[in-house]
Amino acid sequence: MLANCSQIFGSAEGEGITTAMLVGAGDDTANWISHGRTYSEQRYSPLDAVNKDTVGDLGLTWFAD
C-alpha cells in the first residue's frame, strides 16, 4: 500500500524537506519546517522580538467565536 504513495504524490527529486534540513532545523530561525521547530521537537524559539521591555505592547490581534 505504501508503495503506491509515490505514484499518487509523485517523486519529484529535489523538492520537499530533506534529512539535512530536518537535522539542521535548529539553525534556521526563520522557518519552522516541523511542528516543534527542531528535529528533537523542542518548540523553543530563539527569537527576541518579545521580551520584558516589549511584552506590555502586546494586544489581541484576532479571535474566533
CSV table of N, CA and C in Angstrom, one decimal:
chain,number,residue,atom,x,y,z
A,1,MET,N,0.8,-1.2,0.0
A,1,MET,CA,0.0,0.0,0.0
A,1,MET,C,0.9,1.3,0.0
A,2,LEU,N,1.9,1.3,0.8
A,2,LEU,CA,2.8,2.5,0.8
A,2,LEU,C,3.5,2.6,-0.5
A,3,ALA,N,3.8,1.6,-1.2
A,3,ALA,CA,4.5,1.6,-2.5
A,3,ALA,C,3.7,2.5,-3.4
A,4,ASN,N,2.4,2.5,-3.3
A,4,ASN,CA,1.5,3.3,-4.2
A,4,ASN,C,1.6,4.8,-3.9
A,5,CYS,N,2.1,5.2,-2.7
A,5,CYS,CA,2.1,6.6,-2.3
A,5,CYS,C,3.0,7.4,-3.3
A,6,SER,N,4.1,6.8,-3.7
A,6,SER,CA,4.9,7.6,-4.6
A,6,SER,C,4.3,7.8,-6.0
A,7,GLN,N,3.4,6.9,-6.4
A,7,GLN,CA,2.7,7.0,-7.6
A,7,GLN,C,1.6,8.1,-7.5
A,8,ILE,N,1.0,8.2,-6.3
A,8,ILE,CA,-0.1,9.2,-6.1
A,8,ILE,C,0.5,10.6,-5.9
A,9,PHE,N,1.5,10.7,-5.1
A,9,PHE,CA,2.1,12.0,-4.8
A,9,PHE,C,3.3,12.4,-5.6
A,10,GLY,N,3.8,11.5,-6.4
A,10,GLY,CA,4.9,11.8,-7.3
A,10,GLY,C,6.2,11.7,-6.5
A,11,SER,N,7.3,11.7,-7.2
A,11,SER,CA,8.6,11.7,-6.5
A,11,SER,C,9.5,12.7,-7.1
A,12,ALA,N,9.1,13.9,-7.1
A,12,ALA,CA,9.9,15.0,-7.7
A,12,ALA,C,11.2,15.1,-6.9
A,13,GLU,N,12.3,14.8,-7.6
A,13,GLU,CA,13.6,14.9,-6.9
A,13,GLU,C,14.0,16.3,-6.7
A,14,GLY,N,14.5,16.6,-5.5
A,14,GLY,CA,15.0,17.9,-5.2
A,14,GLY,C,13.9,18.8,-4.6
A,15,GLU,N,12.8,18.3,-4.4
A,15,GLU,CA,11.7,19.1,-3.8
A,15,GLU,C,11.4,18.5,-2.4
A,16,GLY,N,10.8,19.4,-1.5
A,16,GLY,CA,10.4,18.9,-0.2
A,16,GLY,C,11.5,19.1,0.9
A,17,ILE,N,11.2,18.4,2.0
A,17,ILE,CA,12.1,18.5,3.2
A,17,ILE,C,13.1,17.4,3.1
A,18,THR,N,14.4,17.7,3.2
A,18,THR,CA,15.5,16.7,3.2
A,18,THR,C,15.9,16.4,4.6
A,19,THR,N,16.6,15.3,4.7
A,19,THR,CA,17.2,14.9,6.0
A,19,THR,C,18.1,16.0,6.6
A,20,ALA,N,18.9,16.6,5.7
A,20,ALA,CA,19.8,17.7,6.2
A,20,ALA,C,19.0,18.9,6.7
A,21,MET,N,17.9,19.2,6.1
A,21,MET,CA,17.1,20.3,6.6
A,21,MET,C,16.5,20.0,7.9
A,22,LEU,N,16.0,18.7,8.2
A,22,LEU,CA,15.5,18.3,9.4
A,22,LEU,C,16.5,18.4,10.5
A,23,VAL,N,17.7,17.8,10.3
A,23,VAL,CA,18.8,17.8,11.3
A,23,VAL,C,19.3,19.2,11.6
A,24,GLY,N,19.3,20.1,10.6
A,24,GLY,CA,19.8,21.4,10.8
A,24,GLY,C,18.7,22.5,11.1
A,25,ALA,N,17.5,22.0,11.4
A,25,ALA,CA,16.4,22.9,11.6
A,25,ALA,C,16.6,23.9,12.8
A,26,GLY,N,17.4,23.5,13.7
A,26,GLY,CA,17.7,24.4,14.9
A,26,GLY,C,18.5,25.6,14.5
A,27,ASP,N,19.2,25.5,13.4
A,27,ASP,CA,20.0,26.7,12.9
A,27,ASP,C,19.2,27.7,12.1
A,28,ASP,N,18.0,27.2,11.6
A,28,ASP,CA,17.1,28.1,10.8
A,28,ASP,C,16.0,28.7,11.6
A,29,THR,N,16.3,29.9,12.1
A,29,THR,CA,15.3,30.6,12.9
A,29,THR,C,14.1,31.2,12.1
A,30,ALA,N,14.3,31.3,10.8
A,30,ALA,CA,13.2,31.9,10.0
A,30,ALA,C,12.1,31.0,9.6
A,31,ASN,N,12.4,29.7,9.6
A,31,ASN,CA,11.4,28.7,9.1
A,31,ASN,C,11.3,27.6,10.1
A,32,TRP,N,10.0,27.3,10.5
A,32,TRP,CA,9.7,26.1,11.3
A,32,TRP,C,9.3,25.0,10.3
A,33,ILE,N,10.1,24.1,10.0
A,33,ILE,CA,9.7,23.0,9.0
A,33,ILE,C,9.1,21.8,9.6
A,34,SER,N,9.0,21.8,11.0
A,34,SER,CA,8.3,20.8,11.7
A,34,SER,C,7.5,21.5,12.8
A,35,HIS,N,6.5,20.7,13.4
A,35,HIS,CA,5.7,21.3,14.4
A,35,HIS,C,6.4,21.8,15.6
A,36,GLY,N,7.5,21.2,16.0
A,36,GLY,CA,8.3,21.6,17.1
A,36,GLY,C,9.5,22.4,16.8
A,37,ARG,N,9.7,22.8,15.6
A,37,ARG,CA,10.8,23.6,15.0
A,37,ARG,C,12.1,22.8,14.8
A,38,THR,N,12.5,22.1,15.8
A,38,THR,CA,13.8,21.4,15.7
A,38,THR,C,13.5,19.9,15.5
A,39,TYR,N,14.6,19.2,15.1
A,39,TYR,CA,14.5,17.7,14.9
A,39,TYR,C,14.1,17.0,16.2
A,40,SER,N,14.4,17.6,17.4
A,40,SER,CA,14.1,17.0,18.6
A,40,SER,C,12.7,17.6,19.2
A,41,GLU,N,12.0,18.4,18.4
A,41,GLU,CA,10.7,18.9,18.7
A,41,GLU,C,10.7,19.7,20.0
A,42,GLN,N,11.7,20.6,20.2
A,42,GLN,CA,11.9,21.4,21.4
A,42,GLN,C,10.8,22.5,21.5
A,43,ARG,N,10.3,23.0,20.4
A,43,ARG,CA,9.3,24.1,20.4
A,43,ARG,C,9.8,25.4,21.0
A,44,TYR,N,11.1,25.5,21.1
A,44,TYR,CA,11.7,26.8,21.7
A,44,TYR,C,12.0,27.7,20.5
A,45,SER,N,11.7,29.0,20.7
A,45,SER,CA,12.0,30.0,19.7
A,45,SER,C,13.1,30.9,20.2
A,46,PRO,N,14.2,31.0,19.5
A,46,PRO,CA,15.3,31.9,20.0
A,46,PRO,C,15.1,33.3,19.6
A,47,LEU,N,13.9,33.6,18.9
A,47,LEU,CA,13.7,35.0,18.5
A,47,LEU,C,13.4,35.9,19.7
A,48,ASP,N,13.8,37.1,19.6
A,48,ASP,CA,13.8,38.0,20.8
A,48,ASP,C,12.9,39.3,20.6
A,49,ALA,N,12.0,39.2,19.6
A,49,ALA,CA,11.1,40.4,19.4
A,49,ALA,C,10.2,40.7,20.6
A,50,VAL,N,9.8,39.7,21.3
A,50,VAL,CA,9.0,39.9,22.5
A,50,VAL,C,9.9,39.6,23.7
A,51,ASN,N,10.1,40.6,24.5
A,51,ASN,CA,10.9,40.5,25.7
A,51,ASN,C,10.3,41.3,26.9
A,52,LYS,N,11.0,41.4,28.0
A,52,LYS,CA,10.4,42.1,29.1
A,52,LYS,C,10.1,43.5,28.9
A,53,ASP,N,10.8,44.1,27.9
A,53,ASP,CA,10.6,45.5,27.6
A,53,ASP,C,9.4,45.7,26.6
A,54,THR,N,9.1,44.7,25.8
A,54,THR,CA,8.1,44.9,24.7
A,54,THR,C,6.8,44.1,25.0
A,55,VAL,N,6.8,43.3,26.0
A,55,VAL,CA,5.6,42.5,26.3
A,55,VAL,C,4.4,43.3,26.6
A,56,GLY,N,4.5,44.5,27.2
A,56,GLY,CA,3.4,45.3,27.5
A,56,GLY,C,2.7,45.9,26.3
A,57,ASP,N,3.4,45.9,25.2
A,57,ASP,CA,2.8,46.4,23.9
A,57,ASP,C,2.0,45.4,23.2
A,58,LEU,N,2.0,44.1,23.7
A,58,LEU,CA,1.2,43.1,23.0
A,58,LEU,C,-0.3,43.3,23.2
A,59,GLY,N,-1.1,42.9,22.2
A,59,GLY,CA,-2.5,43.0,22.3
A,59,GLY,C,-3.2,42.0,21.5
A,60,LEU,N,-4.5,41.9,21.5
A,60,LEU,CA,-5.3,41.0,20.8
A,60,LEU,C,-5.3,41.4,19.3
A,61,THR,N,-4.9,40.4,18.5
A,61,THR,CA,-4.9,40.7,17.0
A,61,THR,C,-6.2,40.1,16.4
A,62,TRP,N,-6.6,38.9,16.7
A,62,TRP,CA,-7.8,38.3,16.2
A,62,TRP,C,-8.3,37.3,17.1
A,63,PHE,N,-9.5,36.9,17.0
A,63,PHE,CA,-10.1,35.8,17.8
A,63,PHE,C,-11.3,35.2,16.9
A,64,ALA,N,-11.7,34.0,17.4
A,64,ALA,CA,-12.8,33.4,16.7
A,64,ALA,C,-13.8,32.9,17.8
A,65,ASP,N,-15.0,33.0,17.5
A,65,ASP,CA,-16.1,32.5,18.4
A,65,ASP,C,-16.2,31.0,18.3
